[in-house]
XYZ file of C-alpha atoms in Angstrom:
696
model
C -134.127 -41.315 61.695
C -135.027 -38.820 59.555
C -131.617 -38.032 58.349
C -132.660 -35.747 55.630
C -134.624 -33.457 57.403
C -134.490 -29.769 55.890
C -132.336 -27.737 53.861
C -130.217 -25.027 54.563
C -130.770 -23.085 51.520
C -126.421 -20.462 50.368
C -126.858 -18.447 47.453
C -122.644 -18.485 46.418
C -120.816 -16.222 44.064
C -120.617 -18.532 41.106
C -124.067 -17.222 40.530
C -125.431 -21.198 41.661
C -128.393 -21.593 44.180
C -126.927 -24.604 46.413
C -129.602 -26.584 48.706
C -127.263 -27.939 51.263
C -128.821 -31.005 52.905
C -129.137 -30.163 56.585
C -127.898 -33.011 58.426
C -129.789 -34.062 61.144
C -127.917 -33.269 65.058
C -128.161 -35.287 68.207
C -127.530 -35.056 71.800
C -123.982 -36.281 72.375
C -121.633 -34.639 74.448
C -118.673 -35.586 75.386
C -116.086 -34.485 77.778
C -112.666 -34.374 78.571
C -110.064 -33.051 81.487
C -112.953 -30.936 82.689
C -114.239 -29.650 79.603
C -117.568 -30.757 78.203
C -117.814 -30.415 73.930
C -120.772 -31.866 71.548
C -120.246 -34.581 69.611
C -123.965 -33.729 66.839
C -122.999 -35.807 63.718
C -121.347 -38.567 65.590
C -123.478 -41.339 63.565
C -122.029 -39.998 60.344
C -119.579 -42.112 61.969
C -121.502 -45.506 60.797
C -119.824 -46.174 57.687
C -122.344 -49.554 57.116
C -125.362 -47.373 58.206
C -128.445 -46.956 55.564
C -128.915 -43.615 56.798
C -125.138 -42.353 56.379
C -125.514 -43.816 52.894
C -128.498 -41.275 52.264
C -126.568 -38.669 53.932
C -124.002 -39.536 51.319
C -126.125 -39.814 48.544
C -128.035 -36.590 48.603
C -124.159 -34.444 49.696
C -123.011 -36.254 46.329
C -126.198 -35.015 44.202
C -125.707 -31.638 45.512
C -122.008 -31.769 45.433
C -121.960 -33.302 41.278
C -125.074 -30.953 40.589
C -123.462 -28.319 40.905
C -120.080 -29.124 39.673
C -122.053 -30.367 36.121
C -122.748 -27.248 35.694
C -119.359 -25.458 35.364
C -119.306 -24.666 31.731
C -115.811 -26.063 30.928
C -115.152 -28.917 33.214
C -115.034 -31.977 30.689
C -113.266 -29.421 28.932
C -110.583 -29.702 32.070
C -111.311 -33.406 31.678
C -110.854 -33.767 27.497
C -107.179 -31.647 28.569
C -106.215 -32.865 31.634
C -105.549 -36.882 29.864
C -104.613 -35.557 26.865
C -101.324 -34.465 29.392
C -100.923 -37.358 30.852
C -101.607 -40.053 27.696
C -97.693 -41.246 26.914
C -96.148 -44.154 28.608
C -95.390 -44.196 32.007
C -92.394 -47.332 32.766
C -90.809 -47.763 37.413
C -86.903 -48.626 36.573
C -86.164 -52.276 36.171
C -85.063 -54.384 39.017
C -83.725 -57.557 38.430
C -84.048 -61.438 39.524
C -81.808 -63.910 38.242
C -81.910 -63.882 34.476
C -85.288 -61.241 34.197
C -85.858 -58.245 34.504
C -88.951 -56.792 35.648
C -91.085 -53.655 35.083
C -94.607 -51.648 35.530
C -94.950 -49.736 31.943
C -98.893 -48.322 32.233
C -99.307 -47.781 28.521
C -100.840 -44.657 29.261
C -104.676 -43.874 30.617
C -104.660 -47.579 31.843
C -106.361 -47.248 35.432
C -103.901 -50.362 35.888
C -100.236 -50.173 35.626
C -98.569 -53.575 34.476
C -96.264 -55.620 35.486
C -93.744 -57.496 32.454
C -90.483 -59.198 32.465
C -87.783 -59.481 30.317
C -84.702 -61.714 29.533
C -82.255 -59.338 29.921
C -82.014 -55.651 29.031
C -82.735 -56.385 25.225
C -85.674 -59.026 25.656
C -88.892 -59.343 24.329
C -91.289 -58.287 27.578
C -93.734 -60.817 28.377
C -97.097 -59.654 31.003
C -96.829 -60.702 34.050
C -100.211 -59.821 35.760
C -102.517 -57.485 34.074
C -104.936 -55.739 37.375
C -106.995 -54.466 34.607
C -108.284 -57.257 34.289
C -109.276 -58.087 37.740
C -112.264 -55.952 38.350
C -115.173 -54.365 36.234
C -114.185 -50.738 37.589
C -110.034 -50.886 37.213
C -110.243 -50.699 41.361
C -107.949 -53.055 42.252
C -104.624 -52.419 42.668
C -100.780 -54.627 42.662
C -99.675 -53.768 46.092
C -96.537 -55.901 46.102
C -94.030 -57.727 44.568
C -91.853 -59.718 46.122
C -89.735 -62.427 44.756
C -88.142 -65.579 46.709
C -84.945 -65.458 46.013
C -83.817 -67.842 43.433
C -87.132 -65.532 41.388
C -89.601 -69.444 40.898
C -92.311 -67.522 43.222
C -93.558 -64.372 44.340
C -96.137 -63.154 46.539
C -98.224 -60.646 44.875
C -100.338 -58.460 47.525
C -104.133 -57.454 46.034
C -106.329 -54.220 47.367
C -110.131 -53.246 46.682
C -111.820 -50.845 45.617
C -109.070 -48.055 47.744
C -108.530 -50.098 51.180
C -106.000 -50.431 52.683
C -105.923 -53.957 53.691
C -104.042 -56.260 51.397
C -104.397 -60.360 50.770
C -101.862 -62.108 49.350
C -101.149 -64.863 47.015
C -98.888 -66.529 44.990
C -97.121 -66.873 41.768
C -95.773 -69.709 40.010
C -92.611 -68.208 38.363
C -92.373 -70.670 36.137
C -95.387 -70.481 34.300
C -96.788 -67.472 35.983
C -99.409 -69.578 37.499
C -101.632 -68.612 40.426
C -101.489 -70.790 43.102
C -104.017 -71.456 46.257
C -102.992 -69.399 48.561
C -104.288 -67.329 49.968
C -102.665 -64.314 53.445
C -106.053 -62.785 54.286
C -106.506 -59.489 56.488
C -102.626 -58.326 55.829
C -102.188 -54.918 56.547
C -98.863 -52.971 56.897
C -96.610 -55.421 56.104
C -93.864 -56.428 53.976
C -93.649 -60.257 52.542
C -89.923 -61.307 53.298
C -88.795 -64.364 52.249
C -87.425 -67.298 53.683
C -86.535 -70.561 52.253
C -90.252 -71.686 51.082
C -92.168 -69.151 52.221
C -92.804 -65.553 53.727
C -93.081 -63.624 56.993
C -95.744 -61.523 56.702
C -98.250 -59.288 59.478
C -102.039 -59.326 60.025
C -103.978 -58.312 62.055
C -107.317 -60.467 62.866
C -110.459 -60.192 61.572
C -112.028 -57.089 62.446
C -115.020 -57.410 64.502
C -117.616 -54.844 63.231
C -116.805 -52.202 60.148
C -113.849 -53.967 58.098
C -112.830 -49.845 57.232
C -113.515 -48.380 60.656
C -112.615 -50.672 63.475
C -110.376 -50.237 64.894
C -106.967 -52.250 64.424
C -105.305 -54.529 67.747
C -103.122 -56.654 68.600
C -100.913 -56.946 65.101
C -98.802 -60.638 64.444
C -96.749 -62.128 62.779
C -96.468 -64.592 60.848
C -94.950 -67.683 58.204
C -96.368 -68.973 55.751
C -95.501 -71.999 53.584
C -95.018 -72.126 50.286
C -98.689 -75.208 49.301
C -100.362 -74.766 52.739
C -103.443 -72.619 54.229
C -103.397 -69.757 55.989
C -105.263 -71.375 59.178
C -101.871 -73.305 59.491
C -99.598 -70.553 59.074
C -96.438 -70.316 61.928
C -97.729 -67.309 64.522
C -93.713 -66.124 64.918
C -94.821 -63.017 67.896
C -97.336 -61.125 68.685
C -97.965 -59.420 72.155
C -101.322 -59.175 73.438
C -99.969 -56.779 76.447
C -99.691 -54.127 73.408
C -102.242 -54.305 70.373
C -101.599 -50.690 69.675
C -97.457 -51.454 68.325
C -96.839 -52.836 64.409
C -94.520 -55.708 64.514
C -93.257 -56.302 60.760
C -90.370 -58.350 59.643
C -87.924 -58.704 56.774
C -84.638 -60.397 56.081
C -81.674 -60.144 54.724
C -80.743 -60.176 51.003
C -79.626 -63.870 51.269
C -81.682 -65.067 53.673
C -79.771 -65.833 56.641
C -80.990 -63.104 59.579
C -85.075 -62.155 59.575
C -85.151 -58.723 61.128
C -88.324 -57.500 63.737
C -88.979 -54.452 63.540
C -91.287 -54.056 66.462
C -92.956 -50.166 66.690
C -95.268 -48.052 69.428
C -96.059 -44.646 68.032
C -99.922 -45.266 70.198
C -97.590 -44.437 73.309
C -96.596 -41.506 71.604
C -93.235 -42.682 71.392
C -91.268 -42.122 67.683
C -89.015 -45.014 67.275
C -88.976 -48.468 67.221
C -86.874 -51.460 68.339
C -84.533 -53.655 66.338
C -84.643 -58.457 67.217
C -82.575 -60.098 64.807
C -83.219 -64.085 64.010
C -80.522 -66.118 62.635
C -81.692 -68.897 60.569
C -81.709 -71.847 62.383
C -82.645 -70.681 65.553
C -85.948 -70.108 67.404
C -85.068 -66.443 68.950
C -84.883 -62.715 68.508
C -82.586 -61.079 70.224
C -82.473 -58.276 70.850
C -80.435 -55.491 68.914
C -82.485 -52.266 70.348
C -84.463 -53.227 73.205
C -86.116 -49.988 74.717
C -88.431 -48.953 72.283
C -87.826 -44.713 72.159
C -88.095 -41.930 68.729
C -84.989 -43.436 67.465
C -85.955 -45.672 64.530
C -83.748 -48.439 63.391
C -83.404 -49.700 60.009
C -81.895 -52.369 58.789
C -80.163 -52.259 55.063
C -78.204 -55.072 54.817
C -76.170 -58.088 56.228
C -72.224 -57.873 55.576
C -71.463 -61.129 57.012
C -72.783 -61.552 61.119
C -72.484 -58.191 61.009
C -75.129 -55.286 59.648
C -75.790 -51.611 58.589
C -77.822 -49.597 60.502
C -79.382 -46.531 59.545
C -80.518 -44.217 61.927
C -80.722 -40.849 63.652
C -80.008 -42.468 67.785
C -78.165 -38.587 68.936
C -78.351 -37.591 65.049
C -81.161 -35.227 63.764
C -79.876 -35.871 60.417
C -79.038 -39.551 60.670
C -76.052 -41.324 59.966
C -75.214 -45.225 58.990
C -72.781 -47.138 61.684
C -71.820 -51.743 61.657
C -72.869 -53.181 65.122
C -70.793 -56.434 65.433
C -72.876 -59.514 66.842
C -70.182 -61.210 68.067
C -69.493 -58.330 70.306
C -72.208 -56.670 70.566
C -71.287 -53.087 69.079
C -71.038 -50.758 67.349
C -69.446 -48.521 65.144
C -69.745 -45.306 63.073
C -69.451 -46.028 59.077
C -71.132 -43.191 58.304
C -70.971 -39.842 60.479
C -73.545 -37.231 60.402
C -73.518 -34.592 58.435
C -75.248 -30.773 57.770
C -78.137 -32.159 55.045
C -80.054 -35.146 56.694
C -79.748 -38.566 54.772
C -82.626 -39.491 52.549
C -82.094 -43.465 52.248
C -79.320 -46.106 52.014
C -79.700 -48.850 50.409
C -76.740 -51.825 49.387
C -75.572 -52.512 45.517
C -73.783 -54.131 44.004
C -71.088 -54.138 47.199
C -71.147 -50.603 47.878
C -72.837 -47.759 50.020
C -75.509 -45.969 47.348
C -76.951 -42.432 49.638
C -78.303 -39.638 49.036
C -79.439 -36.934 51.027
C -81.307 -33.853 51.228
C -79.170 -30.861 50.095
C -82.594 -27.436 50.808
C -84.856 -30.142 49.192
C -83.576 -31.971 46.978
C -81.404 -35.220 46.555
C -77.852 -35.562 46.754
C -76.464 -38.996 45.695
C -73.132 -40.703 46.765
C -71.713 -43.981 46.729
C -69.585 -45.463 49.528
C -67.081 -48.603 50.011
C -67.918 -50.957 52.556
C -66.483 -49.735 55.177
C -68.136 -45.936 54.982
C -65.519 -44.289 52.273
C -66.912 -41.771 49.892
C -64.927 -43.457 46.503
C -67.863 -40.652 44.403
C -70.274 -39.032 44.184
C -73.253 -39.242 41.223
C -73.615 -35.903 39.928
C -77.523 -35.571 38.585
C -78.800 -33.909 35.141
C -79.869 -30.980 37.828
C -81.776 -29.931 40.904
C -84.784 -32.040 42.517
C -85.811 -35.487 43.166
C -83.550 -38.793 43.160
C -84.384 -42.316 44.057
C -84.092 -45.871 43.514
C -80.426 -47.064 43.653
C -81.446 -50.716 45.036
C -79.968 -54.035 43.736
C -78.038 -57.958 45.231
C -74.361 -57.763 46.221
C -73.631 -59.265 43.021
C -74.952 -55.997 40.555
C -72.830 -54.629 38.764
C -74.843 -51.996 37.505
C -78.004 -50.126 39.304
C -81.378 -47.972 37.750
C -83.136 -43.794 39.621
C -85.131 -42.531 38.583
C -85.059 -38.548 38.263
C -87.073 -35.601 37.899
C -87.857 -32.548 39.164
C -91.506 -30.047 38.768
C -90.568 -29.243 35.252
C -88.999 -32.729 34.269
C -90.337 -35.892 33.692
C -89.687 -39.100 35.611
C -85.937 -40.222 33.698
C -84.312 -43.643 34.246
C -80.876 -43.928 34.469
C -78.783 -46.562 34.190
C -76.018 -46.226 36.931
C -72.488 -48.834 36.449
C -70.604 -48.914 39.081
C -67.242 -49.657 38.119
C -67.592 -47.268 35.560
C -68.571 -44.541 37.787
C -71.450 -43.288 35.452
C -73.928 -42.536 35.287
C -76.793 -42.633 31.157
C -80.449 -42.403 30.185
C -81.843 -45.827 30.440
C -85.358 -44.758 29.183
C -86.733 -41.051 28.330
C -90.459 -40.481 29.329
C -92.265 -39.850 26.151
C -94.911 -37.025 26.930
C -95.594 -34.590 25.194
C -94.276 -31.805 27.357
C -90.862 -28.853 26.539
C -89.243 -27.511 29.854
C -87.618 -24.430 28.461
C -91.571 -23.191 28.647
C -91.394 -23.529 32.303
C -89.629 -21.838 34.149
C -89.045 -23.287 38.860
C -87.917 -20.967 41.132
C -87.477 -22.470 45.046
C -87.980 -19.489 47.857
C -87.273 -18.719 50.957
C -90.288 -17.106 53.448
C -90.157 -15.347 57.341
C -92.261 -18.140 59.065
C -94.165 -15.440 61.649
C -91.323 -16.839 64.629
C -89.021 -15.705 61.733
C -87.859 -19.649 60.872
C -87.431 -19.769 56.835
C -88.671 -21.305 54.936
C -87.922 -23.351 51.604
C -91.529 -23.773 48.301
C -90.602 -24.181 44.841
C -92.229 -21.408 42.966
C -93.390 -23.247 39.164
C -95.449 -21.774 36.812
C -95.037 -21.367 32.279
C -93.132 -18.458 31.167
C -93.418 -14.456 31.677
C -95.773 -14.778 34.210
C -97.318 -11.412 35.320
C -96.944 -10.424 38.996
C -99.747 -8.103 39.140
C -101.484 -10.009 41.167
C -104.270 -11.606 38.953
C -102.420 -15.987 38.542
C -104.656 -18.852 39.862
C -102.722 -20.306 41.841
C -102.130 -23.439 44.370
C -100.146 -23.698 47.660
C -100.272 -27.516 48.288
C -98.378 -28.081 51.917
C -98.206 -30.985 54.495
C -96.144 -29.950 57.282
C -96.449 -34.068 59.303
C -94.652 -37.292 59.691
C -91.355 -37.155 59.042
C -92.611 -36.737 55.447
C -91.069 -34.140 53.042
C -92.352 -33.008 49.424
C -89.949 -33.230 47.455
C -89.920 -31.575 43.694
C -91.472 -33.776 41.112
C -93.851 -34.357 38.379
C -97.161 -34.233 36.913
C -98.313 -33.893 33.917
C -101.974 -32.993 35.697
C -100.674 -30.248 36.155
C -98.954 -29.042 32.364
C -102.619 -27.809 31.881
C -103.606 -26.266 33.985
C -99.611 -23.743 33.636
C -100.178 -23.866 30.183
C -104.080 -21.960 31.655
C -101.441 -19.470 32.953
C -101.432 -21.542 36.429
C -98.389 -20.633 39.674
C -98.279 -24.474 41.815
C -96.880 -23.723 44.684
C -94.815 -26.322 47.108
C -94.151 -25.595 50.860
C -91.859 -27.491 52.326
C -93.819 -26.418 55.986
C -91.772 -27.541 58.997
C -93.611 -31.366 60.433
C -91.847 -32.676 56.653
C -88.111 -34.179 56.995
C -86.237 -31.530 55.071
C -84.318 -30.642 57.510
C -83.936 -33.690 59.978
C -85.614 -34.752 63.486
C -84.708 -30.734 64.286
C -88.029 -30.028 61.424
C -90.656 -32.620 62.420
C -90.148 -32.218 65.534
C -90.432 -27.874 65.321
C -94.191 -28.835 63.617
C -95.637 -32.525 66.174
C -97.383 -32.639 69.564
C -97.638 -29.346 71.320
C -95.319 -27.560 68.476
C -97.923 -28.098 65.816
C -99.293 -24.701 64.716
C -96.035 -23.942 64.060
C -97.465 -26.538 60.854
C -100.491 -23.543 60.207
C -98.358 -20.905 60.639
C -95.796 -22.308 57.672
C -98.660 -22.194 55.802
C -100.487 -19.057 56.134
C -97.179 -17.476 55.661
C -96.913 -18.613 52.338
C -99.847 -17.149 51.549
C -98.891 -13.838 52.455
C -95.736 -14.065 50.385
C -97.616 -15.077 47.206
C -99.620 -11.649 48.071
C -97.046 -10.045 48.090
C -95.124 -10.713 45.731
C -98.170 -10.319 43.295
C -97.405 -14.032 42.412
C -101.273 -13.771 43.443
C -104.394 -11.971 44.951
C -106.476 -13.022 48.179
C -109.057 -13.970 44.958
C -107.424 -15.802 43.389
C -105.458 -18.245 46.557
C -106.551 -22.204 46.594
C -105.348 -24.240 48.867
C -105.170 -27.688 48.635
C -103.061 -30.987 50.923
C -104.300 -34.475 51.978
C -104.633 -36.483 54.639
C -102.216 -34.981 56.929
C -102.747 -31.700 54.449
C -106.127 -31.837 55.152
C -106.185 -30.901 58.411
C -103.991 -28.591 56.737
C -106.318 -26.812 55.157
C -109.357 -27.498 57.483
C -106.746 -25.760 60.857
C -105.894 -22.393 58.683
C -108.998 -22.132 56.929
C -110.995 -21.286 60.256
C -107.668 -19.507 61.506
C -107.508 -16.993 57.990
C -110.330 -17.018 55.300
C -110.238 -13.765 53.953
C -106.376 -15.217 52.842
C -108.100 -17.527 50.396
C -110.647 -18.046 47.471
C -110.662 -21.423 47.333
C -110.253 -24.828 49.912
C -109.638 -28.263 48.948
C -109.194 -30.543 51.862
C -108.857 -33.672 50.970
C -108.954 -36.493 52.757
C -108.025 -34.862 56.006
C -108.266 -35.440 58.900
C -110.270 -33.456 60.979
C -111.496 -34.742 64.398
C -107.798 -34.170 66.231
C -110.063 -35.590 69.432
C -111.689 -39.174 68.219
C -109.199 -39.615 65.322
C -107.205 -42.470 67.492
C -110.828 -44.270 67.340
C -110.466 -45.642 64.318
C -108.041 -48.886 62.170
C -104.789 -47.087 62.429
C -105.419 -43.470 63.752
C -104.480 -44.290 66.890
C -100.256 -44.274 65.213
C -100.628 -41.018 64.443
C -100.492 -39.952 68.402
C -96.676 -39.817 68.241
C -96.302 -37.341 65.923
C -100.299 -35.103 66.617
C -100.666 -35.775 70.485
C -103.932 -37.073 72.040
C -106.710 -35.602 73.850
C -106.066 -37.988 76.181
C -104.074 -36.070 77.050
C -104.703 -33.093 79.114
C -102.298 -30.668 77.972
C -102.068 -31.756 74.591
C -106.395 -31.828 74.591
C -105.533 -28.414 74.772
C -103.571 -28.062 71.568
C -105.907 -30.425 70.100
C -108.932 -29.076 70.302
C -107.593 -25.447 70.094
C -107.051 -26.102 66.659
C -109.585 -29.097 65.315
C -111.172 -27.640 61.564
C -114.281 -29.487 62.291
C -113.756 -28.026 66.477
C -113.199 -24.569 65.232
C -116.002 -23.625 62.287
C -117.155 -20.128 63.471
C -121.291 -20.009 63.176
C -121.905 -17.100 60.451
C -118.149 -17.093 59.188
C -116.998 -16.822 55.557
C -115.331 -19.107 54.546
C -113.398 -19.632 51.259
C -115.939 -21.889 48.349
C -114.550 -25.449 49.557
C -114.871 -29.301 48.385
C -114.023 -32.045 50.963
C -112.642 -35.368 48.783
C -112.351 -38.046 50.497
C -114.611 -41.733 49.559
C -115.743 -44.817 50.739
C -112.929 -47.200 51.149
C -110.892 -44.923 53.142
C -109.736 -46.824 56.047
C -107.069 -45.385 56.717
C -107.748 -41.365 57.472
C -111.786 -42.945 58.259
C -113.955 -40.597 55.530
C -116.360 -39.852 59.246
C -114.054 -36.931 59.594
C -114.891 -35.634 57.022
C -118.650 -36.512 57.232
C -118.370 -34.013 60.355
C -116.749 -32.044 59.005
C -118.760 -31.412 56.116
C -121.773 -31.301 57.909
C -120.474 -29.004 60.561
C -119.330 -26.399 57.574
C -122.978 -26.080 56.488
C -124.835 -26.107 59.388
C -122.624 -23.192 60.715
C -121.494 -21.321 56.942
C -124.110 -22.771 54.305
C -126.691 -19.519 54.937
C -124.299 -17.170 55.548
C -120.993 -17.784 53.207
C -121.166 -16.312 49.707
C -119.259 -19.438 48.494
C -119.849 -23.388 47.569
C -118.678 -25.433 50.547
C -119.155 -28.883 49.479
C -118.082 -32.792 49.439
C -117.538 -35.452 47.124
C -117.370 -39.007 47.929
C -116.375 -41.278 45.461
C -116.929 -44.219 45.385
C -114.424 -48.475 45.369
C -111.920 -45.078 46.547
C -109.899 -44.799 48.561
C -106.999 -42.808 50.367
C -105.678 -42.164 47.032
C -107.087 -42.408 44.010
C -108.111 -45.821 43.201
C -107.131 -46.226 39.802
C -106.377 -43.333 36.868
C -109.835 -42.310 35.845
C -111.256 -41.392 39.089
C -107.492 -39.203 39.607
C -107.825 -37.225 36.431
C -112.142 -36.918 37.123
C -111.140 -35.605 41.195
C -108.340 -33.398 39.110
C -110.855 -32.690 36.604
C -113.876 -31.444 38.801
C -110.753 -29.221 41.086
C -109.460 -27.420 38.062
C -113.636 -26.738 36.980
C -114.612 -25.634 41.642
C -111.493 -23.303 41.596
C -111.642 -21.720 38.145
C -115.510 -21.221 38.461
C -115.487 -19.622 42.124
C -112.205 -17.569 40.795
C -114.403 -16.402 37.987
C -112.075 -17.496 35.463
C -113.591 -19.610 32.875
C -110.520 -22.155 31.267
C -109.739 -22.253 27.243
């Protein structure tokens, strides 16, 4: 099969002439509810074929050939390295006499895990993932200590894949035991006695990076044994597209089994409990609906549970196991509940008010004790610990407030800075505004706009509009050092809080899912129109960006309103909305998107699917699609087929480059620091080049 059989010649506004590889079209058609849909690039779904490898090589030669000719690209990379090169710490976690934390000296590919005795002890390295692979792409994904702290489960991911391998470390001498647990995915490591519960899939048949994952199983692994001897705790072959995840309470007296059925479009989960010393899971909530139930902790034989049952903004309940009755502990509030956890025999509960955190402390009877005063309007995470702890840590950040770790004294009800970042950044030089703009249907949508002070609103500013809008995920204020050089070049960064997320609870989520997905695209388009109307930027200086579900967002809106944008960056996007559920865990997204197997949902999906709505001879923004060879969450075939179709239909007619950048040994996100900085440098270079700007 001659894949690269011809070229498409394109001349673009940046004065580089491009020869796109012309991708072979095959005669393949699927029929959905009486509608015939051609799929001429179906062969690109085979990630193991020589033909796909040749296509990837040819596309990367064009893309990197283009990027390497941008004269200021290397300068951008140097600026990003300089901005990123400072020590970064995680908040500590306590177990026994040790505090554990991660630290990256600045440009290390992976953060290193340390521990120290007491808060003033000398740190010692527990594990340095940078030594695990020559290119620094093996990541430490799980670190779970046993109850007594003598052992820990360490999870490793290679090359950016979601597959994990679990190993066990003896924490007395920091040596690795011979235990190995493979094919772990969508799992924790829940300790009980001398072993732990974990979830895995059977070894995939065919491509391990693309084959559909089904029959999620829960096993119990005992220290010092072979995986083949692990005890099967739970499986449900009759419902192969369910997730089964076990967690345990701090005292290890209870194991909880959470079962979700998103493959059948249900957004919630069922909940079962296994008391230590017994052999059968007992239902707490047997029926799986759109309501979710998350166990916070046990109080004796009762359980504290966060749920959105008949409470779109969520609430905290107490389940009394003896009587099997429910009691409201913390009722639903007008603001959505962001997180709830227990430490020091208190409940730490945070809420999101207009996408910024408010944190409170309650006693175990649900009585409010105090609010934790935060430095400003931003995002606070953490507050975790054990029942006997006297203090907890949390991290606070915003767009112009680098992540700062605070220590909160539970008895004194006071916070103090524990560790400040050492980044070279003066917050007083920058400004963030929160605005509320009207969407197409009049709904007010919040967005954060950040820039360097002194900005002139004359429509000339290079602007990145970023969005997501899905899966009940909120885009909260956060600091990124790689934005500093962009701001210093006069850039504007805009983060829009679209419907489909969790910014205003489950109702906000529901307004952007399934048959209402167009609301998300309308919200994003309205954000662009607002920025242009208010003269923050203009269509010639506006770039749009999003990843995963956000990649779908970018692909959809550049089909619907291409004239609004100069540059588009769809990253690791879900681009084929008719076949996403055919790969790895894509069936899990049916709860948010719907499925082409359903006639009504097919009509909506087909109407906005980025792959299926590219116009012949269309005038598209300068586009750089990004994906990676080890992305086994949103398989790269989505981006491959989309790029081939975009180049075939618009490559000759477009005055802008339409490129795809395919990373190696990387996954759904960059697998190490160097790759992340390289990708970001290429994004800024591509953006400025196509806006006719220079990086000074």
